[in-house]
Amino acid sequence: MNIKRAAADLLLLLTAFIWGTAFVAQRLGMDSVGPLTFCTSRYFIGGAIVFVVVILSDMRRGMAFASEESLMEWRGALKGGFACGLAMFLGSSAQQIGLLYTGVGKAGFITTLYVVFVPLLGLLLKKHVRPVEWAAVVVSLVGLYLLSVKAGLTIESGDAILLVGSVFWSAHIICCSYFTQTADPLKLSC
């Protein structure tokens, strides 16, 4: 295994660790504020940091903040940013609200079902789904059933809200994939 591959694997492991432990922080954070306040604070801080990164990136490329080229990139990212941002807002809001009614372990699993929903939503866009992806859908649905479905084939309200959030996270991924083809990814993120 080469060093770049090992570094990439370690970074993916670190990302998964941070992502997974964030659910605990998100749940604890809501002991002080509500879900929408939590999301607003989180994305305001993140947006401010990404805005600074965009400005520094433009400066590094020799582009002034209000230059015509920069403004054109901002205009190109605006429509996609709205679509991606709306999907992200709906996904993260549902996730935060769902965390009020279920445990963080279940929340983490149910949220990761976005990995399954991406190819399913991709079918609507006429994208090919490989057999291994169908297998992942089946295994994930069995896991969801074992974790969430109670007697009488009912699902707990928090789990259902998280499941809806996963669909919105999937829409966010598809939106990002679509709009990064034509828009500056940093400005789109901002």
Coordinates of N, CA, C and O in Angstrom, one line a residue:
M1 N 0.9 -1.2 0.0 CA 0.0 0.0 0.0 C 0.9 1.2 0.0 O 1.8 1.3 0.8
N2 N 0.6 2.2 -0.9 CA 1.5 3.4 -0.9 C 1.0 4.4 0.1 O 0.0 4.2 0.7
I3 N 1.9 5.3 0.4 CA 1.6 6.3 1.4 C 0.4 7.2 1.2 O -0.4 7.4 2.1
K4 N 0.2 7.6 0.0 CA -1.0 8.4 -0.3 C -2.3 7.6 0.0 O -3.2 8.1 0.5
R5 N -2.3 6.3 -0.4 CA -3.5 5.5 -0.1 C -3.7 5.3 1.4 O -4.8 5.4 1.9
A6 N -2.6 5.1 2.1 CA -2.7 4.9 3.5 C -3.2 6.2 4.2 O -4.1 6.2 5.1
A7 N -2.7 7.3 3.7 CA -3.1 8.6 4.3 C -4.6 8.9 4.0 O -5.4 9.4 4.8
A8 N -5.0 8.5 2.8 CA -6.4 8.7 2.4 C -7.3 7.8 3.3 O -8.4 8.3 3.7
D9 N -6.9 6.6 3.5 CA -7.7 5.7 4.3 C -7.8 6.2 5.8 O -8.8 6.1 6.4
L10 N -6.7 6.7 6.3 CA -6.7 7.3 7.7 C -7.6 8.5 7.7 O -8.3 8.7 8.7
L11 N -7.5 9.3 6.7 CA -8.4 10.5 6.7 C -9.9 10.1 6.6 O -10.7 10.8 7.3
L12 N -10.2 9.1 5.9 CA -11.6 8.6 5.8 C -12.0 8.1 7.2 O -13.1 8.3 7.6
L13 N -11.1 7.3 7.8 CA -11.4 6.8 9.2 C -11.6 8.0 10.2 O -12.6 7.9 11.0
L14 N -10.8 9.0 10.1 CA -10.9 10.2 11.0 C -12.3 10.9 10.7 O -13.0 11.3 11.6
T15 N -12.6 11.0 9.4 CA -13.9 11.6 9.0 C -15.1 10.8 9.6 O -16.0 11.4 10.2
A16 N -15.0 9.5 9.5 CA -16.1 8.7 10.0 C -16.2 8.8 11.5 O -17.3 8.9 12.1
F17 N -15.0 8.9 12.2 CA -15.0 9.1 13.6 C -15.7 10.4 14.1 O -16.5 10.5 14.9
I18 N -15.2 11.5 13.4 CA -15.8 12.8 13.7 C -17.3 12.8 13.4 O -18.1 13.3 14.2
W19 N -17.7 12.3 12.3 CA -19.1 12.3 11.9 C -19.9 11.5 12.9 O -21.0 12.0 13.3
G20 N -19.4 10.4 13.3 CA -20.2 9.5 14.2 C -20.3 10.2 15.6 O -21.3 10.1 16.3
T21 N -19.2 10.7 16.1 CA -19.2 11.3 17.5 C -20.0 12.6 17.5 O -20.4 13.1 18.5
A22 N -20.2 13.2 16.3 CA -20.9 14.5 16.2 C -22.4 14.3 16.7 O -23.0 15.2 17.2
F23 N -22.9 13.1 16.5 CA -24.3 12.9 16.9 C -24.4 13.1 18.4 O -25.5 13.6 18.9
V24 N -23.4 12.6 19.2 CA -23.5 12.8 20.6 C -23.5 14.3 20.9 O -24.3 14.8 21.7
A25 N -22.6 15.0 20.3 CA -22.5 16.5 20.5 C -23.8 17.2 20.1 O -24.3 18.1 20.8
Q26 N -24.4 16.8 19.0 CA -25.6 17.4 18.5 C -26.7 17.1 19.5 O -27.5 18.0 19.8
R27 N -26.8 15.9 20.1 CA -27.8 15.6 21.0 C -27.6 16.4 22.3 O -28.6 17.0 22.9
L28 N -26.4 16.5 22.8 CA -26.1 17.2 24.0 C -26.3 18.7 23.8 O -26.8 19.4 24.7
G29 N -26.0 19.2 22.6 CA -26.2 20.6 22.3 C -27.7 21.1 22.4 O -28.0 22.2 22.8
M30 N -28.6 20.1 22.2 CA -30.0 20.4 22.2 C -30.5 20.4 23.7 O -31.7 20.7 23.9
D31 N -29.7 20.1 24.6 CA -30.1 20.3 26.0 C -30.2 21.8 26.4 O -30.9 22.1 27.3
S32 N -29.6 22.6 25.6 CA -29.6 24.1 25.8 C -30.4 24.9 24.8 O -30.9 25.9 25.2
V33 N -30.5 24.4 23.6 CA -31.3 25.1 22.6 C -32.1 24.1 21.8 O -31.9 22.9 21.8
G34 N -33.0 24.6 21.0 CA -33.9 23.8 20.2 C -33.2 23.4 18.9 O -32.1 23.9 18.6
P35 N -33.8 22.4 18.2 CA -33.2 21.9 16.9 C -32.9 23.0 15.9 O -31.8 23.0 15.2
L36 N -33.8 23.9 15.7 CA -33.6 24.9 14.6 C -32.6 25.9 15.0 O -31.8 26.4 14.2
T37 N -32.5 26.3 16.3 CA -31.5 27.2 16.8 C -30.1 26.5 16.7 O -29.2 27.2 16.3
F38 N -30.1 25.2 17.0 CA -28.8 24.5 16.9 C -28.3 24.5 15.4 O -27.2 24.8 15.1
C39 N -29.2 24.2 14.5 CA -28.9 24.2 13.1 C -28.5 25.6 12.6 O -27.5 25.7 11.9
T40 N -29.2 26.6 13.0 CA -28.9 28.0 12.6 C -27.5 28.4 13.1 O -26.7 28.9 12.3
S41 N -27.2 28.1 14.3 CA -25.9 28.4 14.9 C -24.8 27.7 14.2 O -23.7 28.2 13.8
R42 N -25.0 26.4 13.9 CA -24.0 25.5 13.3 C -23.7 26.0 11.9 O -22.5 26.1 11.5
Y43 N -24.7 26.3 11.1 CA -24.5 26.7 9.7 C -24.1 28.2 9.6 O -23.4 28.6 8.6
F44 N -24.4 29.0 10.6 CA -23.9 30.4 10.5 C -22.4 30.4 10.7 O -21.6 31.0 10.0
I45 N -21.9 29.6 11.7 CA -20.5 29.5 12.0 C -19.8 28.9 10.8 O -18.8 29.4 10.3
G46 N -20.3 27.8 10.3 CA -19.7 27.1 9.1 C -19.7 28.0 7.9 O -18.7 28.1 7.1
G47 N -20.8 28.7 7.6 CA -20.9 29.6 6.5 C -19.9 30.7 6.6 O -19.3 31.1 5.6
A48 N -19.7 31.3 7.8 CA -18.7 32.4 7.9 C -17.3 31.9 7.6 O -16.5 32.6 7.0
I49 N -17.0 30.7 8.1 CA -15.7 30.1 7.9 C -15.5 29.8 6.4 O -14.4 30.2 5.8
V50 N -16.5 29.2 5.7 CA -16.3 29.0 4.3 C -16.2 30.3 3.5 O -15.5 30.3 2.5
F51 N -16.9 31.3 3.9 CA -16.9 32.6 3.2 C -15.4 33.1 3.3 O -14.9 33.6 2.3
V52 N -14.8 33.0 4.4 CA -13.4 33.5 4.6 C -12.5 32.6 3.6 O -11.6 33.1 3.0
V53 N -12.7 31.3 3.6 CA -12.0 30.4 2.7 C -12.2 30.8 1.3 O -11.2 30.8 0.5
V54 N -13.4 31.2 0.9 CA -13.6 31.6 -0.5 C -12.9 32.9 -0.8 O -12.2 33.0 -1.9
I55 N -12.9 33.8 0.1 CA -12.2 35.1 -0.2 C -10.7 34.8 -0.3 O -10.0 35.3 -1.2
L56 N -10.1 34.0 0.6 CA -8.7 33.7 0.5 C -8.4 32.9 -0.8 O -7.3 33.1 -1.4
S57 N -9.2 32.0 -1.2 CA -9.0 31.3 -2.4 C -9.0 32.2 -3.6 O -8.2 32.1 -4.5
D58 N -10.0 33.2 -3.6 CA -10.0 34.1 -4.7 C -8.7 35.0 -4.7 O -8.2 35.3 -5.8
M59 N -8.3 35.4 -3.6 CA -7.1 36.2 -3.5 C -5.9 35.4 -4.0 O -5.0 35.9 -4.7
R60 N -5.8 34.1 -3.6 CA -4.7 33.3 -4.1 C -4.7 33.1 -5.6 O -3.7 33.0 -6.2
R61 N -5.9 33.2 -6.2 CA -6.0 33.1 -7.6 C -5.8 34.4 -8.3 O -6.0 34.6 -9.5
G62 N -5.6 35.5 -7.5 CA -5.4 36.8 -8.0 C -6.7 37.5 -8.4 O -6.7 38.4 -9.2
M63 N -7.7 37.1 -7.8 CA -9.1 37.7 -8.1 C -9.5 38.6 -6.9 O -9.5 38.1 -5.8
A64 N -9.9 39.8 -7.2 CA -10.4 40.7 -6.2 C -11.8 40.2 -5.8 O -12.5 39.6 -6.6
F65 N -12.2 40.6 -4.6 CA -13.5 40.1 -4.0 C -14.7 40.5 -4.9 O -15.5 39.7 -5.2
A66 N -14.7 41.8 -5.3 CA -15.9 42.2 -6.1 C -15.5 42.3 -7.6 O -16.2 43.1 -8.3
S67 N -14.5 41.6 -8.1 CA -14.2 41.6 -9.5 C -15.3 41.0 -10.3 O -16.2 40.3 -9.8
E68 N -15.4 41.4 -11.6 CA -16.4 40.8 -12.5 C -16.4 39.3 -12.5 O -17.4 38.6 -12.5
E69 N -15.2 38.7 -12.6 CA -15.0 37.3 -12.6 C -15.6 36.6 -11.3 O -16.3 35.6 -11.4
S70 N -15.3 37.2 -10.2 CA -15.7 36.7 -8.9 C -17.3 36.8 -8.8 O -17.9 35.8 -8.4
L71 N -17.8 37.9 -9.3 CA -19.3 38.1 -9.2 C -20.0 37.1 -10.2 O -21.0 36.6 -9.8
M72 N -19.4 36.8 -11.3 CA -19.9 35.8 -12.2 C -20.0 34.4 -11.6 O -20.9 33.7 -11.7
E73 N -18.9 34.1 -10.8 CA -18.8 32.8 -10.1 C -19.9 32.8 -9.0 O -20.5 31.7 -8.8
W74 N -20.1 33.9 -8.3 CA -21.1 33.9 -7.3 C -22.5 33.8 -7.9 O -23.3 33.0 -7.4
R75 N -22.8 34.4 -9.0 CA -24.1 34.3 -9.7 C -24.3 32.8 -10.2 O -25.4 32.3 -10.0
G76 N -23.2 32.2 -10.7 CA -23.3 30.8 -11.1 C -23.6 29.8 -10.0 O -24.2 28.8 -10.2
A77 N -23.2 30.2 -8.8 CA -23.3 29.3 -7.6 C -24.6 29.6 -6.9 O -25.1 28.7 -6.1
L78 N -25.3 30.7 -7.2 CA -26.5 31.1 -6.4 C -27.6 30.1 -6.5 O -28.2 29.7 -5.5
K79 N -28.0 29.7 -7.7 CA -29.2 28.8 -7.9 C -28.9 27.5 -7.3 O -29.7 26.9 -6.6
G80 N -27.7 26.9 -7.6 CA -27.3 25.7 -7.0 C -27.2 25.7 -5.5 O -27.5 24.8 -4.8
G81 N -26.6 26.8 -5.0 CA -26.5 27.0 -3.6 C -27.8 27.0 -2.9 O -28.0 26.4 -1.8
F82 N -28.8 27.6 -3.5 CA -30.2 27.6 -3.0 C -30.7 26.2 -2.9 O -31.2 25.7 -1.9
A83 N -30.6 25.5 -4.0 CA -31.1 24.1 -4.1 C -30.4 23.2 -3.1 O -31.0 22.4 -2.3
C84 N -29.1 23.2 -3.1 CA -28.3 22.4 -2.2 C -28.6 22.8 -0.7 O -28.7 21.9 0.1
G85 N -28.6 24.1 -0.5 CA -28.9 24.6 0.9 C -30.2 24.2 1.4 O -30.4 23.9 2.6
L86 N -31.3 24.2 0.5 CA -32.6 23.8 0.9 C -32.6 22.4 1.3 O -33.2 22.0 2.4
A87 N -32.0 21.5 0.5 CA -32.0 20.1 0.8 C -31.2 19.9 2.1 O -31.6 19.1 3.0
M88 N -30.1 20.6 2.3 CA -29.3 20.4 3.5 C -30.1 20.9 4.7 O -30.0 20.3 5.8
F89 N -30.8 22.0 4.6 CA -31.6 22.6 5.7 C -32.6 21.6 6.1 O -32.8 21.3 7.3
L90 N -33.3 21.0 5.1 CA -34.4 20.0 5.5 C -33.8 18.7 6.1 O -34.4 18.2 7.0
G91 N -32.7 18.3 5.5 CA -32.0 17.1 6.1 C -31.5 17.3 7.5 O -31.8 16.5 8.4
S92 N -30.8 18.4 7.7 CA -30.3 18.6 9.1 C -31.4 19.0 10.1 O -31.3 18.5 11.2
S93 N -32.4 19.7 9.7 CA -33.5 20.0 10.6 C -34.2 18.7 11.0 O -34.5 18.5 12.2
A94 N -34.5 17.8 10.0 CA -35.2 16.6 10.3 C -34.3 15.7 11.3 O -34.8 15.1 12.2
Q95 N -33.0 15.8 11.0 CA -32.1 15.0 11.8 C -32.1 15.5 13.2 O -32.1 14.7 14.2
Q96 N -32.0 16.8 13.4 CA -32.0 17.4 14.8 C -33.3 17.1 15.5 O -33.3 16.8 16.7
I97 N -34.4 17.3 14.8 CA -35.7 17.0 15.4 C -35.8 15.5 15.8 O -36.3 15.2 16.9
G98 N -35.4 14.7 14.9 CA -35.5 13.2 15.1 C -34.6 12.8 16.4 O -35.0 11.9 17.1
L99 N -33.5 13.5 16.6 CA -32.7 13.2 17.7 C -33.4 13.5 19.1 O -33.0 13.0 20.1
L100 N -34.4 14.3 19.0 CA -35.2 14.6 20.3 C -36.0 13.3 20.7 O -36.3 13.2 21.9
Y101 N -36.2 12.4 19.8 CA -37.1 11.3 20.0 C -36.5 9.9 19.9 O -37.2 8.9 20.0
T102 N -35.2 9.9 19.6 CA -34.5 8.6 19.5 C -33.1 8.7 20.0 O -32.6 9.8 20.2
G103 N -32.4 7.6 20.1 CA -31.0 7.6 20.5 C -30.0 7.9 19.4 O -30.4 7.8 18.3
V104 N -28.8 8.3 19.9 CA -27.8 8.7 18.9 C -27.3 7.6 18.0 O -27.0 7.8 16.8
G105 N -27.3 6.4 18.6 CA -26.8 5.2 17.8 C -27.8 4.9 16.6 O -27.4 4.8 15.5
K106 N -29.1 4.9 16.9 CA -30.1 4.7 15.9 C -30.1 5.9 14.9 O -30.2 5.7 13.7
A107 N -29.9 7.1 15.4 CA -29.9 8.2 14.6 C -28.8 8.2 13.6 O -28.9 8.5 12.4
G108 N -27.6 7.7 14.0 CA -26.5 7.6 13.1 C -26.7 6.6 12.0 O -26.5 6.8 10.9
F109 N -27.3 5.4 12.4 CA -27.6 4.4 11.4 C -28.6 4.8 10.4 O -28.5 4.7 9.2
I110 N -29.7 5.4 10.9 CA -30.8 5.8 10.0 C -30.3 6.9 9.1 O -30.7 6.9 7.9
T111 N -29.6 7.8 9.6 CA -29.1 8.9 8.7 C -28.2 8.4 7.6 O -28.2 8.8 6.5
T112 N -27.4 7.3 7.9 CA -26.5 6.8 6.9 C -27.3 6.1 5.8 O -26.7 5.7 4.8
L113 N -28.5 5.9 6.0 CA -29.3 5.3 4.9 C -29.4 6.2 3.6 O -29.8 5.8 2.6
Y114 N -28.9 7.5 3.8 CA -28.7 8.3 2.6 C -27.9 7.6 1.5 O -28.1 7.8 0.3
V115 N -26.9 6.8 2.0 CA -26.1 6.1 1.1 C -26.9 5.1 0.2 O -26.6 4.9 -1.0
V116 N -28.0 4.6 0.8 CA -28.9 3.7 0.0 C -29.9 4.6 -0.9 O -30.2 4.2 -2.0
F117 N -30.3 5.7 -0.3 CA -31.3 6.5 -1.1 C -30.7 7.2 -2.3 O -31.4 7.5 -3.2
V118 N -29.4 7.5 -2.3 CA -28.8 8.2 -3.4 C -29.0 7.4 -4.7 O -29.5 7.9 -5.7
P119 N -28.7 6.1 -4.7 CA -28.9 5.3 -6.0 C -30.4 5.2 -6.3 O -30.8 5.2 -7.5
L120 N -31.2 5.1 -5.3 CA -32.7 5.0 -5.5 C -33.2 6.3 -6.1 O -34.0 6.2 -7.1
L121 N -32.8 7.4 -5.6 CA -33.2 8.7 -6.2 C -32.6 8.8 -7.6 O -33.1 9.5 -8.5
G122 N -31.4 8.3 -7.7 CA -30.7 8.3 -9.0 C -31.5 7.6 -10.1 O -31.4 8.0 -11.3
L123 N -32.3 6.6 -9.7 CA -33.1 5.9 -10.7 C -34.1 6.9 -11.3 O -34.4 6.8 -12.5
L124 N -34.6 7.8 -10.5 CA -35.5 8.8 -11.0 C -34.9 9.7 -12.1 O -35.5 10.3 -12.9
L125 N -33.5 9.8 -12.0 CA -32.8 10.6 -12.9 C -32.2 9.7 -14.0 O -31.2 10.1 -14.7
K126 N -32.7 8.5 -14.1 CA -32.3 7.6 -15.2 C -30.8 7.1 -15.0 O -30.1 6.9 -16.0
K127 N -30.3 7.0 -13.8 CA -29.0 6.5 -13.5 C -29.0 5.0 -13.3 O -29.9 4.5 -12.6
H128 N -28.0 4.3 -13.7 CA -27.9 2.9 -13.5 C -27.5 2.6 -12.1 O -26.6 3.2 -11.5
V129 N -28.2 1.6 -11.5 CA -27.9 1.1 -10.2 C -27.3 -0.3 -10.3 O -27.9 -1.2 -10.8
R130 N -26.1 -0.5 -9.7 CA -25.4 -1.8 -9.8 C -26.0 -2.8 -8.9 O -26.6 -2.4 -7.8
P131 N -25.8 -4.1 -9.1 CA -26.3 -5.1 -8.2 C -25.8 -5.0 -6.8 O -26.6 -5.2 -5.8
V132 N -24.6 -4.6 -6.6 CA -24.0 -4.5 -5.2 C -24.8 -3.3 -4.5 O -25.0 -3.4 -3.3
E133 N -25.2 -2.3 -5.2 CA -26.0 -1.3 -4.6 C -27.4 -1.8 -4.2 O -27.9 -1.4 -3.1
W134 N -28.0 -2.6 -5.0 CA -29.3 -3.2 -4.6 C -29.1 -4.1 -3.3 O -29.9 -4.1 -2.4
A135 N -28.0 -4.8 -3.2 CA -27.7 -5.6 -2.1 C -27.6 -4.7 -0.8 O -28.1 -5.1 0.3
A136 N -26.9 -3.6 -1.0 CA -26.8 -2.6 0.1 C -28.2 -2.1 0.6 O -28.4 -1.9 1.8
V137 N -29.0 -1.9 -0.4 CA -30.4 -1.4 -0.1 C -31.1 -2.5 0.8 O -31.7 -2.2 1.8
V138 N -31.0 -3.7 0.4 CA -31.7 -4.8 1.1 C -31.1 -4.9 2.5 O -31.8 -5.0 3.5
V139 N -29.8 -5.0 2.7 CA -29.1 -5.1 4.0 C -29.5 -3.9 4.9 O -29.8 -4.1 6.1
S140 N -29.5 -2.7 4.3 CA -29.8 -1.5 5.1 C -31.3 -1.5 5.6 O -31.6 -1.1 6.7
L141 N -32.2 -2.0 4.7 CA -33.6 -2.0 5.1 C -33.8 -3.1 6.2 O -34.6 -2.8 7.1
V142 N -33.1 -4.2 6.1 CA -33.2 -5.2 7.2 C -32.7 -4.6 8.5 O -33.3 -4.7 9.6
G143 N -31.6 -3.9 8.4 CA -31.0 -3.2 9.6 C -32.0 -2.2 10.2 O -32.2 -2.1 11.4
L144 N -32.6 -1.4 9.3 CA -33.6 -0.4 9.7 C -34.8 -1.1 10.4 O -35.2 -0.7 11.5
Y145 N -35.2 -2.2 9.8 CA -36.3 -2.9 10.4 C -36.0 -3.4 11.8 O -36.8 -3.3 12.8
L146 N -34.8 -4.0 11.9 CA -34.4 -4.6 13.2 C -34.2 -3.5 14.3 O -34.5 -3.7 15.5
L147 N -33.8 -2.3 13.9 CA -33.6 -1.3 14.9 C -34.8 -0.5 15.2 O -35.0 -0.1 16.3
S148 N -35.7 -0.3 14.2 CA -36.8 0.7 14.4 C -38.2 0.2 14.4 O -39.0 0.8 15.0
V149 N -38.5 -0.9 13.7 CA -39.9 -1.3 13.6 C -40.3 -2.1 14.8 O -39.6 -3.0 15.3
K150 N -41.4 -1.7 15.4 CA -42.0 -2.3 16.6 C -43.1 -3.2 16.2 O -43.5 -3.3 15.0
A151 N -43.7 -3.9 17.2 CA -44.8 -4.8 17.0 C -45.9 -4.1 16.2 O -46.2 -2.9 16.5
G152 N -46.5 -4.8 15.3 CA -47.6 -4.1 14.5 C -47.1 -3.4 13.3 O -47.8 -2.6 12.7
L153 N -45.8 -3.6 13.0 CA -45.1 -2.9 11.9 C -45.3 -1.4 12.0 O -45.5 -0.7 11.0
T154 N -45.1 -0.8 13.2 CA -45.0 0.6 13.3 C -43.6 1.1 13.5 O -42.8 0.3 14.1
I155 N -43.3 2.3 13.2 CA -42.0 2.8 13.4 C -42.1 4.0 14.3 O -43.1 4.8 14.3
E156 N -41.1 4.2 15.2 CA -41.2 5.3 16.2 C -41.1 6.6 15.5 O -40.4 6.7 14.4
S157 N -41.7 7.6 16.0 CA -41.7 8.9 15.4 C -40.4 9.5 15.1 O -40.1 10.0 14.0
G158 N -39.5 9.4 16.0 CA -38.1 10.0 15.8 C -37.4 9.3 14.7 O -36.7 9.9 13.9
D159 N -37.6 7.9 14.6 CA -37.0 7.2 13.5 C -37.5 7.6 12.2 O -36.8 7.7 11.2
A160 N -38.8 7.8 12.1 CA -39.5 8.2 10.9 C -39.0 9.6 10.4 O -38.7 9.8 9.2
I161 N -38.8 10.5 11.4 CA -38.3 11.8 11.1 C -36.9 11.7 10.5 O -36.5 12.4 9.5
L162 N -36.1 10.9 11.2 CA -34.7 10.7 10.7 C -34.7 10.1 9.3 O -33.8 10.4 8.5
L163 N -35.6 9.2 9.0 CA -35.7 8.5 7.7 C -36.0 9.6 6.6 O -35.4 9.6 5.6
V164 N -36.9 10.5 6.9 CA -37.2 11.5 6.0 C -36.0 12.4 5.8 O -35.7 12.8 4.7
G165 N -35.3 12.7 6.9 CA -34.1 13.5 6.8 C -33.0 12.8 5.9 O -32.3 13.5 5.2
S166 N -33.0 11.5 6.0 CA -32.0 10.8 5.1 C -32.3 11.0 3.6 O -31.4 11.1 2.8
V167 N -33.6 11.0 3.3 CA -34.0 11.3 1.9 C -33.5 12.7 1.5 O -33.0 12.9 0.4
F168 N -33.7 13.6 2.4 CA -33.2 15.0 2.1 C -31.7 15.1 2.0 O -31.2 15.8 1.1
W169 N -31.0 14.3 2.8 CA -29.5 14.3 2.7 C -29.1 13.7 1.3 O -28.2 14.1 0.7
S170 N -29.9 12.7 0.9 CA -29.7 12.1 -0.5 C -29.9 13.1 -1.6 O -29.1 13.2 -2.5
A171 N -30.9 13.9 -1.4 CA -31.2 15.0 -2.4 C -30.1 16.0 -2.4 O -29.7 16.5 -3.4
H172 N -29.5 16.3 -1.2 CA -28.4 17.2 -1.1 C -27.2 16.7 -1.9 O -26.6 17.4 -2.6
I173 N -26.9 15.4 -1.7 CA -25.8 14.8 -2.4 C -26.0 14.9 -3.9 O -25.1 15.3 -4.7
I174 N -27.2 14.6 -4.4 CA -27.5 14.6 -5.8 C -27.4 16.0 -6.3 O -26.8 16.3 -7.4
C175 N -27.9 17.0 -5.6 CA -27.8 18.4 -5.9 C -26.4 18.9 -6.1 O -26.0 19.5 -7.0
C176 N -25.6 18.5 -5.1 CA -24.2 18.9 -5.1 C -23.5 18.3 -6.3 O -22.7 19.0 -7.0
S177 N -23.7 17.0 -6.6 CA -23.1 16.4 -7.7 C -23.5 17.1 -9.0 O -22.7 17.3 -9.9
Y178 N -24.8 17.5 -9.1 CA -25.2 18.2 -10.3 C -24.6 19.6 -10.5 O -24.1 19.9 -11.5
F179 N -24.7 20.4 -9.4 CA -24.3 21.8 -9.6 C -22.8 22.0 -9.5 O -22.4 23.0 -10.0
T180 N -22.0 21.1 -9.0 CA -20.6 21.3 -9.0 C -20.0 21.1 -10.4 O -18.9 21.5 -10.6
Q181 N -20.8 20.6 -11.3 CA -20.3 20.5 -12.7 C -20.2 21.9 -13.4 O -19.5 22.0 -14.3
T182 N -21.0 22.8 -12.9 CA -21.0 24.1 -13.6 C -20.7 25.3 -12.6 O -20.4 26.4 -13.1
A183 N -20.7 25.1 -11.3 CA -20.5 26.2 -10.4 C -19.2 25.9 -9.6 O -18.7 24.8 -9.4
D184 N -18.6 27.0 -9.2 CA -17.4 26.9 -8.3 C -17.8 26.2 -7.0 O -18.7 26.7 -6.3
P185 N -17.1 25.1 -6.7 CA -17.5 24.3 -5.5 C -17.5 25.1 -4.2 O -18.3 24.9 -3.3
L186 N -16.4 25.9 -4.0 CA -16.3 26.7 -2.8 C -17.5 27.7 -2.6 O -18.1 27.8 -1.6
K187 N -17.7 28.4 -3.7 CA -18.8 29.4 -3.7 C -20.2 28.7 -3.5 O -21.1 29.2 -2.9
L188 N -20.3 27.5 -4.2 CA -21.5 26.7 -4.0 C -21.7 26.3 -2.5 O -22.8 26.4 -2.0
S189 N -20.7 25.9 -1.9 CA -20.7 25.5 -0.5 C -21.1 26.7 0.4 O -21.9 26.6 1.3
C190 N -20.5 27.8 0.1 CA -20.8 29.0 0.9 C -22.2 29.4 0.7 O -22.9 29.8 1.7

